[in-house]
Amino acid sequence: MTMLLLALITLVLHGALTGLFYTFSMSVMPGLNATDPAQAEAAMRSINRKILNPWLYLVFLGSPLAALVAGFLADGRAALWFFAAAGVSFAGSFLVTVAVNVPMNNALDAGTMPFKDYSPRWTAFNTLRAVASAVALVLVGLGLTEL
């Protein structure tokens, strides 16, 4: 696999992840907030179960890993941009997901967190993931310019 191809795959993965998080914050969650809380909870539980699929794992885990590999394979400034993208993606997407969003999803699923408490906090942290993913996307783009 050539370095350029790896960098382009890394760019696409970060773009897909950014789009996923952005879509939830700007349309899915506002749409659920506009419905009956019981229906919103049921819908979000279903979404949380169905989103766990190979395509999510490819994008979610692949984004920071591809940037890290690109960093190791690139030279000079390109390597620094890819390493920065990997770090931002890992901290702003992976760690936030594991530490905040997934536990909240589990609480919603268990019925221990009502949707009125879940939605604003979950959306705020999801928006953080969207911003971090967008920053990582830009960093990958900068790495591409240095190849």
Tab-separated table of C-alpha atoms in Angstrom:
chain	number	residue	atom	x	y	z
A	1	MET	CA	0.000	0.000	0.000
A	2	THR	CA	1.488	3.306	-0.969
A	3	MET	CA	1.767	6.137	1.515
A	4	LEU	CA	-0.600	8.288	-0.526
A	5	LEU	CA	-3.261	5.565	-0.553
A	6	LEU	CA	-2.930	5.075	3.206
A	7	ALA	CA	-3.222	8.831	3.744
A	8	LEU	CA	-6.341	8.993	1.573
A	9	ILE	CA	-7.918	6.079	3.435
A	10	THR	CA	-7.105	7.864	6.688
A	11	LEU	CA	-8.760	11.013	5.356
A	12	VAL	CA	-11.912	9.128	4.333
A	13	LEU	CA	-12.146	7.354	7.692
A	14	HIS	CA	-11.878	10.648	9.570
A	15	GLY	CA	-14.417	12.267	7.250
A	16	ALA	CA	-16.896	9.456	7.841
A	17	LEU	CA	-16.438	9.633	11.611
A	18	THR	CA	-16.820	13.408	11.623
A	19	GLY	CA	-20.006	13.087	9.580
A	20	LEU	CA	-21.429	10.442	11.891
A	21	PHE	CA	-20.940	12.510	15.033
A	22	TYR	CA	-22.058	15.737	13.317
A	23	THR	CA	-25.254	14.121	12.051
A	24	PHE	CA	-26.209	12.929	15.515
A	25	SER	CA	-25.697	16.347	17.108
A	26	MET	CA	-27.398	18.399	14.410
A	27	SER	CA	-30.316	16.171	13.426
A	28	VAL	CA	-30.788	12.858	15.249
A	29	MET	CA	-30.767	14.213	18.789
A	30	PRO	CA	-32.855	17.331	18.010
A	31	GLY	CA	-35.308	15.048	16.232
A	32	LEU	CA	-35.530	12.743	19.225
A	33	ASN	CA	-35.859	15.727	21.564
A	34	ALA	CA	-38.941	16.806	19.605
A	35	THR	CA	-40.723	13.523	20.331
A	36	ASP	CA	-42.277	12.006	23.408
A	37	PRO	CA	-39.473	11.125	25.883
A	38	ALA	CA	-40.556	7.471	26.096
A	39	GLN	CA	-40.471	7.181	22.309
A	40	ALA	CA	-37.115	8.984	22.188
A	41	GLU	CA	-35.665	6.562	24.742
A	42	ALA	CA	-36.934	3.560	22.804
A	43	ALA	CA	-35.559	4.954	19.542
A	44	MET	CA	-32.165	5.746	21.057
A	45	ARG	CA	-31.941	2.278	22.606
A	46	SER	CA	-32.592	0.801	19.164
A	47	ILE	CA	-30.044	3.114	17.527
A	48	ASN	CA	-27.448	2.220	20.157
A	49	ARG	CA	-27.920	-1.490	19.451
A	50	LYS	CA	-27.968	-1.203	15.652
A	51	ILE	CA	-24.983	1.140	15.375
A	52	LEU	CA	-22.705	-1.543	16.809
A	53	ASN	CA	-21.714	-3.112	13.514
A	54	PRO	CA	-18.538	-3.705	11.485
A	55	TRP	CA	-18.890	-0.415	9.571
A	56	LEU	CA	-18.872	1.588	12.797
A	57	TYR	CA	-15.887	-0.328	14.141
A	58	LEU	CA	-13.992	0.162	10.897
A	59	VAL	CA	-14.443	3.937	11.037
A	60	PHE	CA	-14.297	4.394	14.818
A	61	LEU	CA	-11.227	2.237	15.442
A	62	GLY	CA	-9.719	2.654	11.990
A	63	SER	CA	-9.453	6.445	12.122
A	64	PRO	CA	-6.871	6.792	14.907
A	65	LEU	CA	-5.095	3.573	13.926
A	66	ALA	CA	-4.732	4.579	10.269
A	67	ALA	CA	-3.414	8.007	11.310
A	68	LEU	CA	-0.930	6.371	13.669
A	69	VAL	CA	0.314	3.983	10.977
A	70	ALA	CA	0.529	6.870	8.502
A	71	GLY	CA	2.600	8.763	11.061
A	72	PHE	CA	5.054	5.901	11.362
A	73	LEU	CA	5.347	5.502	7.600
A	74	ALA	CA	5.532	9.187	6.662
A	75	ASP	CA	8.594	11.395	6.804
A	76	GLY	CA	9.234	14.811	8.287
A	77	ARG	CA	6.355	17.192	8.856
A	78	ALA	CA	3.819	14.811	7.332
A	79	ALA	CA	4.550	12.325	10.117
A	80	LEU	CA	3.940	15.009	12.742
A	81	TRP	CA	0.555	15.927	11.239
A	82	PHE	CA	-0.525	12.272	11.125
A	83	PHE	CA	0.633	11.659	14.705
A	84	ALA	CA	-1.265	14.777	15.806
A	85	ALA	CA	-4.379	13.515	14.014
A	86	ALA	CA	-4.041	10.129	15.723
A	87	GLY	CA	-3.725	11.789	19.131
A	88	VAL	CA	-6.684	14.110	18.645
A	89	SER	CA	-8.801	11.292	17.249
A	90	PHE	CA	-7.885	8.953	20.078
A	91	ALA	CA	-8.453	11.498	22.856
A	92	GLY	CA	-11.409	13.375	21.398
A	93	SER	CA	-13.288	10.477	19.861
A	94	PHE	CA	-12.223	7.152	21.347
A	95	LEU	CA	-11.635	8.188	24.964
A	96	VAL	CA	-14.711	10.427	25.154
A	97	THR	CA	-16.820	7.615	23.713
A	98	VAL	CA	-15.495	5.025	26.161
A	99	ALA	CA	-15.533	7.302	29.208
A	100	VAL	CA	-18.778	9.223	28.652
A	101	ASN	CA	-21.064	8.283	25.773
A	102	VAL	CA	-21.038	4.489	26.122
A	103	PRO	CA	-21.680	4.546	29.901
A	104	MET	CA	-24.560	6.947	29.268
A	105	ASN	CA	-25.910	4.620	26.557
A	106	ASN	CA	-25.714	1.746	29.039
A	107	ALA	CA	-27.551	3.789	31.679
A	108	LEU	CA	-30.278	4.691	29.187
A	109	ASP	CA	-30.567	1.049	28.172
A	110	ALA	CA	-30.794	-0.051	31.820
A	111	GLY	CA	-33.492	2.532	32.513
A	112	THR	CA	-31.399	4.310	35.144
A	113	MET	CA	-31.127	7.596	33.221
A	114	PRO	CA	-34.184	9.380	31.844
A	115	PHE	CA	-33.942	10.822	28.353
A	116	LYS	CA	-34.349	14.404	29.639
A	117	ASP	CA	-31.083	13.973	31.585
A	118	TYR	CA	-29.391	11.839	28.935
A	119	SER	CA	-29.944	13.927	25.817
A	120	PRO	CA	-28.313	17.286	26.700
A	121	ARG	CA	-25.186	15.744	28.236
A	122	TRP	CA	-24.849	13.021	25.597
A	123	THR	CA	-25.260	15.582	22.806
A	124	ALA	CA	-22.689	17.945	24.331
A	125	PHE	CA	-20.084	15.187	24.491
A	126	ASN	CA	-21.056	13.943	21.044
A	127	THR	CA	-20.509	17.455	19.705
A	128	LEU	CA	-17.068	17.390	21.329
A	129	ARG	CA	-16.415	14.147	19.429
A	130	ALA	CA	-17.567	15.808	16.192
A	131	VAL	CA	-15.258	18.781	16.720
A	132	ALA	CA	-12.304	16.554	17.642
A	133	SER	CA	-12.935	14.396	14.584
A	134	ALA	CA	-13.105	17.473	12.359
A	135	VAL	CA	-9.819	18.735	13.814
A	136	ALA	CA	-8.244	15.327	13.189
A	137	LEU	CA	-9.605	15.413	9.631
A	138	VAL	CA	-7.899	18.761	9.045
A	139	LEU	CA	-4.655	17.425	10.528
A	140	VAL	CA	-4.757	14.449	8.161
A	141	GLY	CA	-5.330	16.893	5.297
A	142	LEU	CA	-2.283	18.867	6.384
A	143	GLY	CA	-0.305	15.642	6.475
A	144	LEU	CA	-1.376	14.945	2.915
A	145	THR	CA	-0.022	18.319	1.814
A	146	GLU	CA	3.405	17.357	3.140
A	147	LEU	CA	3.693	14.050	1.241
